[in-house]
Amino acid sequence: MENIKVDKKISSEFIYRIADTLIILGILILASLYSKAYNIEGYWAAGFGASLLFGFVGRFTEIYTSWSGRPFLRDEVIRIIVTWLTTFLFLIFVIFTVKTSAEFSRFVLISWLVVTPALLILNRYALRALLASLKRVGINNRTIAIAGITEQGIRFAQSLERQPDSGFQIAGFYDLEDNTCTTKLPDSFACIGNQAAMIEAARNGEWDQIYLAPNATQQSASLGLINKLSESITPIRLIPDNFINTLIHTRYLEIADTPVLCIYDSPLSAQHAFIKRIEDVLVGLLILVLVAPVMLIIATIIKLTSPGPVLFKQTRHGLRGEKFQVLKFRTMTVCENGSDIKQATRNDHRITRIGAFLRKTSLDELPQFLNVLQGNMSIVGPRPHAVAHNEEYRQLIPGYMLRHLMKPGITGLAQVNGWRGETDTLFKMQKRVEYDMEYIHRWSLGLDIKIILVTAFKTLHDKNAY
């Protein structure tokens, strides 16, 4: 019997978790000692509790998943800040609930709030740089083989080749056809055998991982191949083609003892839909309370500077295509809501002077928080388009109407990635739909919070708004 190959590679997740725990606990204890606080036992308990909670919340904000290819400033830093703020606020809530707030120094808590995320970010950057350097020189790498000389297999190998920090070294390709290595490979990759050789290598544990990349004609035989590989000691992974990639994003149900895949269905379970609704109500109420004076001033200026209503109402498609009236501050001299609606363009003569400012700063969309409280919209989701535009683009873009499997949002993943404003070309609308579908497939509470924060930072600097 073969010896089981033990994976002795260093887990970056383990390193990050240990470092985060030491920082969270260490800053609190040092701050308490500096302020000469005497409730050391309470600070130790709070520090350990925060460390555990930070790790738990981090599972949802995905701060411990693979960082390869993930932007540091635009992604990882935001995730760390969101995770820490969530942890800190929950801990403060617990402290006040159990009536022990008097035992903790305000100086200590404020220092802990400010210094901890700064050190977490610096530490993550340093560790990330260190691990990347080790991988570039061949330390802590994984040697992999790809089974199947196919388009998706070659594309995967080329992506790894462009990212040496990922720590994967490609041994070569196995040809799944009967004739070994008849398919041409790029010069930088080698063919190292046929299917039988791959099965033998998997059983002997020659490689750290093997990635299957069958083409459409080989998929019928893939089940038998996977059964043979079940006797091996090597981790086996599958690189999906377009069809499998579609199935990956589906939900699994069991109805009358029969497994069912929901190919086109609501992406949120009942529990997740409830969580998202709570998020919308709490954040929406908070923002409305904060901006109520601003909304009153804007309404007064609109009424005094141009004839017409303060609010502009337009029919949009909402969840599952149901129609509703979206609310916005009027920014134009017209209120179009028919079958022929012209999108706003740069230097559009229909836009009022105050309207140009409102559109540039997105202040015209503040009334949509009322739509959120009514339940017609969400704070984050695919932006609702005019009904006339939906009828136009559903004929031009496959899967366009799948955007309506989720409530429309005030902001969304497409908007924070630069696809906001006029869609004067089909390509621009295709990119917007692409990001909308990515959001629907990837939805999480952490992603929503990240989009809200990025929107707040980018609003005043968006050159696509007019």
Short mmCIF file of C-alpha atoms in Angstrom, two decimals:
data_model
loop_
_atom_site.label_atom_id
_atom_site.label_comp_id
_atom_site.label_asym_id
_atom_site.label_seq_id
_atom_site.Cartn_x
_atom_site.Cartn_y
_atom_site.Cartn_z
CA MET A 1 0.00 0.00 0.00
CA GLU A 2 1.29 3.48 -0.93
CA ASN A 3 2.37 5.89 1.76
CA ILE A 4 -0.01 8.78 2.23
CA LYS A 5 1.61 12.04 1.14
CA VAL A 6 1.35 14.60 3.92
CA ASP A 7 0.95 18.24 2.84
CA LYS A 8 3.69 20.09 4.72
CA LYS A 9 3.12 23.42 2.98
CA ILE A 10 2.64 26.43 5.24
CA SER A 11 -0.98 27.58 5.48
CA SER A 12 -1.19 31.35 4.97
CA GLU A 13 -4.60 31.26 6.68
CA PHE A 14 -3.04 29.79 9.83
CA ILE A 15 -0.30 32.46 9.85
CA TYR A 16 -2.83 35.26 9.35
CA ARG A 17 -5.11 33.99 12.13
CA ILE A 18 -2.26 33.72 14.65
CA ALA A 19 -0.96 37.20 13.74
CA ASP A 20 -4.44 38.77 13.94
CA THR A 21 -5.04 37.23 17.35
CA LEU A 22 -1.74 38.51 18.72
CA ILE A 23 -2.40 42.04 17.40
CA ILE A 24 -5.99 42.29 18.67
CA LEU A 25 -5.12 40.94 22.10
CA GLY A 26 -1.74 42.68 22.35
CA ILE A 27 -2.97 46.20 21.53
CA LEU A 28 -5.75 45.98 24.13
CA ILE A 29 -3.42 44.74 26.89
CA LEU A 30 -0.70 47.30 26.08
CA ALA A 31 -3.24 50.14 26.04
CA SER A 32 -4.66 49.02 29.38
CA LEU A 33 -1.19 48.85 30.93
CA TYR A 34 -0.26 52.28 29.55
CA SER A 35 -3.40 53.84 31.02
CA LYS A 36 -2.75 51.99 34.30
CA ALA A 37 -6.13 50.27 34.14
CA TYR A 38 -6.48 47.62 36.82
CA ASN A 39 -9.21 45.45 35.30
CA ILE A 40 -6.64 43.26 33.55
CA GLU A 41 -8.82 40.13 33.72
CA GLY A 42 -11.65 41.97 31.97
CA TYR A 43 -9.30 43.22 29.24
CA TRP A 44 -7.92 39.72 28.67
CA ALA A 45 -11.46 38.35 28.37
CA ALA A 46 -12.44 41.15 25.96
CA GLY A 47 -9.30 40.57 23.90
CA PHE A 48 -9.85 36.83 23.57
CA GLY A 49 -13.53 37.38 22.80
CA ALA A 50 -12.69 39.92 20.12
CA SER A 51 -10.10 37.59 18.58
CA LEU A 52 -12.61 34.74 18.32
CA LEU A 53 -15.32 37.04 16.99
CA PHE A 54 -12.92 38.60 14.47
CA GLY A 55 -12.11 35.14 13.11
CA PHE A 56 -15.81 34.26 12.95
CA VAL A 57 -16.79 37.46 11.13
CA GLY A 58 -13.76 37.00 8.89
CA ARG A 59 -15.32 33.81 7.51
CA PHE A 60 -18.16 35.90 6.08
CA THR A 61 -15.99 38.79 4.86
CA GLU A 62 -13.51 36.26 3.40
CA ILE A 63 -10.35 37.83 4.83
CA TYR A 64 -8.72 34.41 5.14
CA THR A 65 -9.37 33.14 1.61
CA SER A 66 -6.63 33.06 -1.01
CA TRP A 67 -5.20 36.52 -1.62
CA SER A 68 -3.54 35.65 -4.95
CA GLY A 69 -4.66 38.17 -7.55
CA ARG A 70 -6.76 40.12 -5.03
CA PRO A 71 -6.13 43.91 -5.01
CA PHE A 72 -4.72 44.90 -1.64
CA LEU A 73 -5.98 48.47 -1.19
CA ARG A 74 -9.29 48.17 -3.04
CA ASP A 75 -10.23 44.78 -1.63
CA GLU A 76 -8.33 43.32 1.28
CA VAL A 77 -7.96 46.56 3.28
CA ILE A 78 -11.69 47.24 3.06
CA ARG A 79 -12.49 43.68 4.16
CA ILE A 80 -10.19 44.02 7.19
CA ILE A 81 -11.74 47.37 8.23
CA VAL A 82 -15.29 46.05 7.86
CA THR A 83 -14.43 42.92 9.85
CA TRP A 84 -12.80 44.90 12.65
CA LEU A 85 -15.59 47.51 12.91
CA THR A 86 -18.21 44.75 13.04
CA THR A 87 -16.24 42.97 15.77
CA PHE A 88 -15.65 46.12 17.82
CA LEU A 89 -19.25 47.37 17.65
CA PHE A 90 -20.62 43.97 18.65
CA LEU A 91 -18.21 43.78 21.58
CA ILE A 92 -19.21 47.28 22.75
CA PHE A 93 -22.86 46.22 22.51
CA VAL A 94 -22.12 43.20 24.73
CA ILE A 95 -20.20 45.34 27.24
CA PHE A 96 -23.11 47.76 27.59
CA THR A 97 -25.67 44.94 27.67
CA VAL A 98 -23.98 43.20 30.63
CA LYS A 99 -23.46 46.61 32.30
CA THR A 100 -19.68 46.40 32.60
CA SER A 101 -18.82 49.51 30.56
CA ALA A 102 -17.69 51.36 33.70
CA GLU A 103 -14.89 48.82 34.12
CA PHE A 104 -13.26 49.77 30.80
CA SER A 105 -11.27 52.92 30.10
CA ARG A 106 -12.53 55.07 27.21
CA PHE A 107 -8.92 55.85 26.31
CA VAL A 108 -8.15 52.14 26.06
CA LEU A 109 -11.19 51.36 23.92
CA ILE A 110 -10.67 54.29 21.54
CA SER A 111 -6.97 53.44 21.20
CA TRP A 112 -7.92 49.84 20.52
CA LEU A 113 -10.47 50.93 17.89
CA VAL A 114 -8.01 53.12 15.97
CA VAL A 115 -4.65 51.37 16.31
CA THR A 116 -5.77 47.77 15.78
CA PRO A 117 -6.99 48.06 12.15
CA ALA A 118 -3.87 50.05 11.22
CA LEU A 119 -1.61 47.29 12.56
CA LEU A 120 -3.77 44.55 11.07
CA ILE A 121 -3.40 46.17 7.64
CA LEU A 122 0.36 46.73 8.01
CA ASN A 123 0.84 43.19 9.26
CA ARG A 124 -1.21 41.74 6.40
CA TYR A 125 0.80 43.73 3.87
CA ALA A 126 4.11 42.56 5.36
CA LEU A 127 3.04 38.91 5.53
CA ARG A 128 1.62 39.06 2.05
CA ALA A 129 4.90 40.46 0.70
CA LEU A 130 6.92 37.85 2.62
CA LEU A 131 4.86 34.88 1.43
CA ALA A 132 4.89 36.20 -2.14
CA SER A 133 8.70 36.49 -2.02
CA LEU A 134 9.01 32.92 -0.71
CA LYS A 135 6.80 31.60 -3.48
CA ARG A 136 8.74 33.49 -6.16
CA VAL A 137 11.97 31.76 -5.12
CA GLY A 138 10.28 28.36 -4.98
CA ILE A 139 9.68 28.03 -1.23
CA ASN A 140 6.28 26.78 -0.06
CA ASN A 141 5.15 26.11 -3.64
CA ARG A 142 2.85 23.37 -4.94
CA THR A 143 3.64 21.33 -8.03
CA ILE A 144 0.58 20.56 -10.10
CA ALA A 145 -0.33 18.72 -13.29
CA ILE A 146 -3.21 19.46 -15.65
CA ALA A 147 -5.14 16.58 -17.20
CA GLY A 148 -6.63 17.60 -20.52
CA ILE A 149 -5.09 19.69 -23.28
CA THR A 150 -8.09 21.97 -23.68
CA GLU A 151 -8.82 25.66 -23.98
CA GLN A 152 -9.78 26.08 -20.32
CA GLY A 153 -6.79 24.02 -19.16
CA ILE A 154 -4.29 26.06 -21.19
CA ARG A 155 -5.93 29.33 -20.11
CA PHE A 156 -5.65 28.24 -16.46
CA ALA A 157 -1.96 27.36 -16.88
CA GLN A 158 -1.20 30.67 -18.57
CA SER A 159 -2.94 32.55 -15.74
CA LEU A 160 -0.79 30.76 -13.16
CA GLU A 161 2.31 31.48 -15.23
CA ARG A 162 1.51 35.22 -15.11
CA GLN A 163 1.11 35.08 -11.32
CA PRO A 164 4.23 33.50 -9.77
CA ASP A 165 3.02 34.75 -6.37
CA SER A 166 0.27 32.11 -6.47
CA GLY A 167 2.88 29.49 -5.60
CA PHE A 168 1.90 26.91 -8.25
CA GLN A 169 4.51 25.26 -10.46
CA ILE A 170 3.13 23.43 -13.51
CA ALA A 171 4.77 20.07 -14.12
CA GLY A 172 2.96 19.63 -17.44
CA PHE A 173 -0.15 18.37 -19.19
CA TYR A 174 -1.58 14.88 -19.45
CA ASP A 175 -3.40 14.09 -22.70
CA LEU A 176 -6.77 12.46 -21.99
CA GLU A 177 -7.03 11.12 -25.54
CA ASP A 178 -5.83 7.63 -26.45
CA ASN A 179 -2.92 8.92 -28.51
CA THR A 180 -0.42 10.61 -26.27
CA CYS A 181 0.32 14.30 -26.88
CA THR A 182 -1.24 14.67 -30.33
CA THR A 183 -2.69 18.09 -29.41
CA LYS A 184 -0.33 21.04 -29.79
CA LEU A 185 0.64 22.90 -26.60
CA PRO A 186 2.20 26.36 -26.18
CA ASP A 187 6.01 26.16 -26.11
CA SER A 188 6.22 26.94 -22.38
CA PHE A 189 4.30 23.76 -21.43
CA ALA A 190 5.14 20.08 -21.87
CA CYS A 191 3.03 16.97 -22.35
CA ILE A 192 4.03 14.41 -19.72
CA GLY A 193 1.87 11.41 -20.57
CA ASN A 194 -1.56 9.98 -21.31
CA GLN A 195 -4.55 9.16 -19.14
CA ALA A 196 -3.06 5.92 -17.81
CA ALA A 197 0.13 7.73 -16.77
CA MET A 198 -1.94 10.39 -15.01
CA ILE A 199 -3.89 7.79 -13.02
CA GLU A 200 -0.65 6.08 -11.99
CA ALA A 201 0.91 9.42 -10.94
CA ALA A 202 -2.20 10.23 -8.89
CA ARG A 203 -2.02 6.90 -7.09
CA ASN A 204 1.68 7.38 -6.34
CA GLY A 205 1.23 10.97 -5.15
CA GLU A 206 3.77 12.42 -7.57
CA TRP A 207 2.08 15.83 -7.64
CA ASP A 208 0.60 18.04 -4.94
CA GLN A 209 -2.59 18.48 -6.98
CA ILE A 210 -4.03 17.39 -10.33
CA TYR A 211 -6.50 19.59 -12.24
CA LEU A 212 -8.94 17.97 -14.65
CA ALA A 213 -9.82 20.01 -17.74
CA PRO A 214 -11.91 17.76 -20.03
CA ASN A 215 -13.45 19.10 -23.23
CA ALA A 216 -17.09 18.63 -24.26
CA THR A 217 -16.44 15.28 -26.02
CA GLN A 218 -14.56 13.89 -23.00
CA GLN A 219 -17.20 14.79 -20.41
CA SER A 220 -19.19 11.60 -20.92
CA ALA A 221 -16.10 9.58 -19.94
CA SER A 222 -15.17 11.93 -17.08
CA LEU A 223 -17.33 10.13 -14.50
CA GLY A 224 -15.44 6.88 -15.09
CA LEU A 225 -12.14 8.74 -14.84
CA ILE A 226 -13.19 10.40 -11.58
CA ASN A 227 -14.15 6.98 -10.16
CA LYS A 228 -10.70 5.65 -11.02
CA LEU A 229 -9.05 8.65 -9.36
CA SER A 230 -11.02 8.01 -6.15
CA GLU A 231 -8.46 5.30 -5.39
CA SER A 232 -5.60 7.81 -5.52
CA ILE A 233 -3.95 9.81 -2.73
CA THR A 234 -3.69 13.07 -4.68
CA PRO A 235 -6.16 15.98 -4.39
CA ILE A 236 -8.13 16.18 -7.66
CA ARG A 237 -9.74 19.42 -8.83
CA LEU A 238 -11.90 20.28 -11.83
CA ILE A 239 -11.48 23.31 -14.10
CA PRO A 240 -15.04 24.05 -15.30
CA ASP A 241 -16.01 24.82 -18.87
CA ASN A 242 -18.80 27.31 -19.60
CA PHE A 243 -21.58 24.78 -18.97
CA ILE A 244 -20.16 23.55 -15.66
CA ASN A 245 -19.41 27.14 -14.64
CA THR A 246 -23.12 27.92 -15.04
CA LEU A 247 -24.06 24.96 -12.83
CA ILE A 248 -21.57 26.02 -10.15
CA HIS A 249 -23.60 29.16 -9.51
CA THR A 250 -26.86 27.26 -9.07
CA ARG A 251 -28.53 26.25 -5.82
CA TYR A 252 -29.17 22.62 -4.91
CA LEU A 253 -32.56 21.49 -3.65
CA GLU A 254 -34.08 18.14 -2.78
CA ILE A 255 -37.74 17.80 -3.73
CA ALA A 256 -39.57 14.51 -3.12
CA ASP A 257 -36.21 12.73 -2.60
CA THR A 258 -35.03 14.02 -6.00
CA PRO A 259 -31.97 16.31 -6.35
CA VAL A 260 -32.80 19.48 -8.28
CA LEU A 261 -30.50 22.26 -9.55
CA CYS A 262 -32.01 25.77 -9.71
CA ILE A 263 -30.38 27.11 -12.87
CA TYR A 264 -32.37 30.37 -13.04
CA ASP A 265 -33.79 31.11 -9.62
CA SER A 266 -33.64 33.58 -6.77
CA PRO A 267 -30.01 33.61 -5.51
CA LEU A 268 -31.02 34.26 -1.89
CA SER A 269 -32.36 31.71 0.53
CA ALA A 270 -35.16 32.80 2.88
CA GLN A 271 -32.60 33.40 5.66
CA HIS A 272 -30.31 35.47 3.42
CA ALA A 273 -33.24 37.48 2.06
CA PHE A 274 -34.26 38.26 5.67
CA ILE A 275 -30.68 39.34 6.54
CA LYS A 276 -30.52 41.59 3.47
CA ARG A 277 -33.88 43.15 4.35
CA ILE A 278 -32.71 43.88 7.90
CA GLU A 279 -29.57 45.47 6.41
CA ASP A 280 -31.70 47.63 4.10
CA VAL A 281 -34.04 48.82 6.85
CA LEU A 282 -31.33 49.62 9.42
CA VAL A 283 -28.90 51.31 7.01
CA GLY A 284 -31.73 53.03 5.14
CA LEU A 285 -33.23 54.51 8.30
CA LEU A 286 -29.81 55.66 9.52
CA ILE A 287 -29.00 57.38 6.23
CA LEU A 288 -32.43 59.03 5.96
CA VAL A 289 -32.10 60.47 9.47
CA LEU A 290 -28.65 61.85 8.61
CA VAL A 291 -29.58 63.33 5.22
CA ALA A 292 -33.10 64.60 6.01
CA PRO A 293 -31.91 68.25 6.39
CA VAL A 294 -29.97 67.99 3.11
CA MET A 295 -33.02 66.57 1.31
CA LEU A 296 -35.16 69.45 2.61
CA ILE A 297 -32.66 72.02 1.30
CA ILE A 298 -32.44 70.28 -2.09
CA ALA A 299 -36.24 70.14 -2.40
CA THR A 300 -36.50 73.87 -1.64
CA ILE A 301 -33.83 74.81 -4.21
CA ILE A 302 -35.47 72.69 -6.94
CA LYS A 303 -38.86 74.27 -6.27
CA LEU A 304 -37.44 77.79 -6.38
CA THR A 305 -35.19 77.44 -9.44
CA SER A 306 -37.34 75.62 -12.04
CA PRO A 307 -41.02 74.85 -12.68
CA GLY A 308 -42.25 71.34 -12.06
CA PRO A 309 -42.47 68.77 -9.25
CA VAL A 310 -39.66 68.28 -6.72
CA LEU A 311 -39.68 64.51 -7.12
CA PHE A 312 -39.44 62.67 -10.41
CA LYS A 313 -41.23 59.31 -10.62
CA GLN A 314 -40.50 56.75 -13.31
CA THR A 315 -41.72 53.20 -13.80
CA ARG A 316 -39.04 50.56 -13.37
CA HIS A 317 -38.93 46.77 -13.18
CA GLY A 318 -38.21 45.42 -9.72
CA LEU A 319 -37.89 41.94 -8.23
CA ARG A 320 -39.15 39.32 -10.73
CA GLY A 321 -40.09 42.07 -13.15
CA GLU A 322 -42.78 43.66 -10.97
CA LYS A 323 -43.25 47.35 -11.81
CA PHE A 324 -42.80 50.12 -9.24
CA GLN A 325 -42.28 53.88 -9.19
CA VAL A 326 -38.67 54.84 -8.53
CA LEU A 327 -38.19 58.20 -6.77
CA LYS A 328 -35.52 60.77 -7.63
CA PHE A 329 -35.07 64.50 -7.24
CA ARG A 330 -36.04 66.11 -10.53
CA THR A 331 -32.89 67.16 -12.42
CA MET A 332 -34.38 67.87 -15.86
CA THR A 333 -36.94 70.17 -17.40
CA VAL A 334 -38.85 67.06 -18.59
CA CYS A 335 -40.28 64.03 -16.78
CA GLU A 336 -40.19 61.21 -19.36
CA ASN A 337 -41.94 57.99 -18.42
CA GLY A 338 -43.17 56.48 -21.67
CA SER A 339 -42.15 53.92 -24.26
CA ASP A 340 -39.44 56.20 -25.73
CA ILE A 341 -37.00 57.51 -23.11
CA LYS A 342 -33.75 59.23 -24.05
CA GLN A 343 -30.84 58.66 -21.65
CA ALA A 344 -29.06 61.69 -20.22
CA THR A 345 -25.90 62.59 -22.11
CA ARG A 346 -22.95 64.86 -21.44
CA ASN A 347 -23.97 68.55 -21.70
CA ASP A 348 -27.63 67.52 -22.06
CA HIS A 349 -29.70 70.72 -22.53
CA ARG A 350 -32.59 69.18 -20.57
CA ILE A 351 -30.59 69.11 -17.31
CA THR A 352 -31.14 72.08 -14.98
CA ARG A 353 -28.27 73.90 -13.30
CA ILE A 354 -29.00 72.43 -9.86
CA GLY A 355 -29.75 69.12 -11.62
CA ALA A 356 -26.24 68.91 -13.03
CA PHE A 357 -24.81 69.21 -9.53
CA LEU A 358 -27.26 66.69 -8.09
CA ARG A 359 -26.48 64.13 -10.79
CA LYS A 360 -22.72 64.65 -10.47
CA THR A 361 -22.84 64.01 -6.71
CA SER A 362 -25.63 61.36 -6.87
CA LEU A 363 -27.70 63.47 -4.47
CA ASP A 364 -30.63 63.15 -6.89
CA GLU A 365 -30.96 59.51 -5.80
CA LEU A 366 -31.43 60.18 -2.08
CA PRO A 367 -35.26 59.75 -2.30
CA GLN A 368 -34.65 56.14 -3.34
CA PHE A 369 -34.00 55.34 0.31
CA LEU A 370 -37.78 55.74 0.62
CA ASN A 371 -38.10 53.04 -2.05
CA VAL A 372 -35.80 50.89 0.10
CA LEU A 373 -38.01 51.29 3.18
CA GLN A 374 -41.08 50.52 1.04
CA GLY A 375 -39.43 47.26 0.01
CA ASN A 376 -39.27 48.02 -3.72
CA MET A 377 -35.50 48.44 -3.75
CA SER A 378 -32.39 47.42 -1.86
CA ILE A 379 -29.43 49.62 -0.99
CA VAL A 380 -27.14 47.35 -3.01
CA GLY A 381 -28.24 45.51 -6.12
CA PRO A 382 -28.47 45.81 -9.92
CA ARG A 383 -29.48 49.37 -10.87
CA PRO A 384 -33.08 49.54 -12.18
CA HIS A 385 -33.42 50.67 -15.78
CA ALA A 386 -36.38 52.35 -17.43
CA VAL A 387 -38.96 49.86 -18.74
CA ALA A 388 -38.35 51.07 -22.30
CA HIS A 389 -34.63 50.32 -21.97
CA ASN A 390 -35.35 46.86 -20.54
CA GLU A 391 -37.49 46.04 -23.55
CA GLU A 392 -34.67 47.19 -25.83
CA TYR A 393 -31.75 45.43 -24.18
CA ARG A 394 -33.50 42.14 -23.39
CA GLN A 395 -33.48 41.55 -27.18
CA LEU A 396 -29.78 42.36 -27.49
CA ILE A 397 -28.08 40.85 -24.41
CA PRO A 398 -28.62 37.15 -23.51
CA GLY A 399 -29.64 36.76 -19.86
CA TYR A 400 -30.33 40.49 -19.46
CA MET A 401 -33.58 40.00 -17.53
CA LEU A 402 -31.88 37.70 -14.99
CA ARG A 403 -30.82 40.93 -13.25
CA HIS A 404 -34.36 41.00 -11.87
CA LEU A 405 -33.86 37.86 -9.79
CA MET A 406 -32.72 40.32 -7.09
CA LYS A 407 -34.19 43.60 -5.91
CA PRO A 408 -32.74 46.59 -7.76
CA GLY A 409 -30.32 48.73 -5.77
CA ILE A 410 -29.31 52.33 -5.27
CA THR A 411 -25.73 51.28 -5.95
CA GLY A 412 -24.15 48.07 -7.14
CA LEU A 413 -21.03 46.18 -8.13
CA ALA A 414 -21.18 47.60 -11.66
CA GLN A 415 -21.30 51.18 -10.39
CA VAL A 416 -18.30 50.88 -8.05
CA ASN A 417 -16.31 49.31 -10.90
CA GLY A 418 -16.84 52.32 -13.15
CA TRP A 419 -19.88 51.22 -15.20
CA ARG A 420 -22.11 54.08 -14.19
CA GLY A 421 -23.75 56.79 -16.28
CA GLU A 422 -24.72 56.80 -19.94
CA THR A 423 -24.70 53.45 -21.76
CA ASP A 424 -24.26 54.87 -25.27
CA THR A 425 -22.80 51.61 -26.61
CA LEU A 426 -23.98 48.02 -26.31
CA PHE A 427 -20.59 47.07 -24.82
CA LYS A 428 -21.13 49.38 -21.83
CA MET A 429 -24.48 47.80 -21.05
CA GLN A 430 -23.00 44.31 -21.47
CA LYS A 431 -20.29 45.14 -18.92
CA ARG A 432 -22.90 46.50 -16.52
CA VAL A 433 -24.97 43.32 -16.85
CA GLU A 434 -21.81 41.20 -16.42
CA TYR A 435 -21.04 42.85 -13.06
CA ASP A 436 -24.70 42.65 -12.01
CA MET A 437 -24.70 38.89 -12.58
CA GLU A 438 -21.39 38.53 -10.75
CA TYR A 439 -22.94 40.36 -7.78
CA ILE A 440 -25.98 38.07 -7.82
CA HIS A 441 -23.76 34.97 -7.85
CA ARG A 442 -21.34 36.26 -5.18
CA TRP A 443 -23.77 37.99 -2.82
CA SER A 444 -22.77 38.20 0.82
CA LEU A 445 -23.34 40.68 3.64
CA GLY A 446 -19.64 41.53 3.54
CA LEU A 447 -19.81 42.30 -0.19
CA ASP A 448 -22.77 44.64 0.41
CA ILE A 449 -20.90 46.54 3.12
CA LYS A 450 -17.83 46.83 0.91
CA ILE A 451 -19.89 48.24 -1.99
CA ILE A 452 -21.57 50.77 0.33
CA LEU A 453 -18.20 51.98 1.63
CA VAL A 454 -16.63 52.18 -1.83
CA THR A 455 -19.69 54.08 -3.11
CA ALA A 456 -19.35 56.63 -0.33
CA PHE A 457 -15.68 57.25 -1.25
CA LYS A 458 -16.16 57.32 -5.03
CA THR A 459 -19.36 59.35 -5.37
CA LEU A 460 -17.73 62.78 -5.40
CA HIS A 461 -15.04 61.69 -7.88
CA ASP A 462 -17.18 59.89 -10.45
CA LYS A 463 -16.55 61.32 -13.92
CA ASN A 464 -19.22 59.13 -15.54
CA ALA A 465 -22.11 60.87 -13.77
CA TYR A 466 -23.91 63.57 -15.77
#
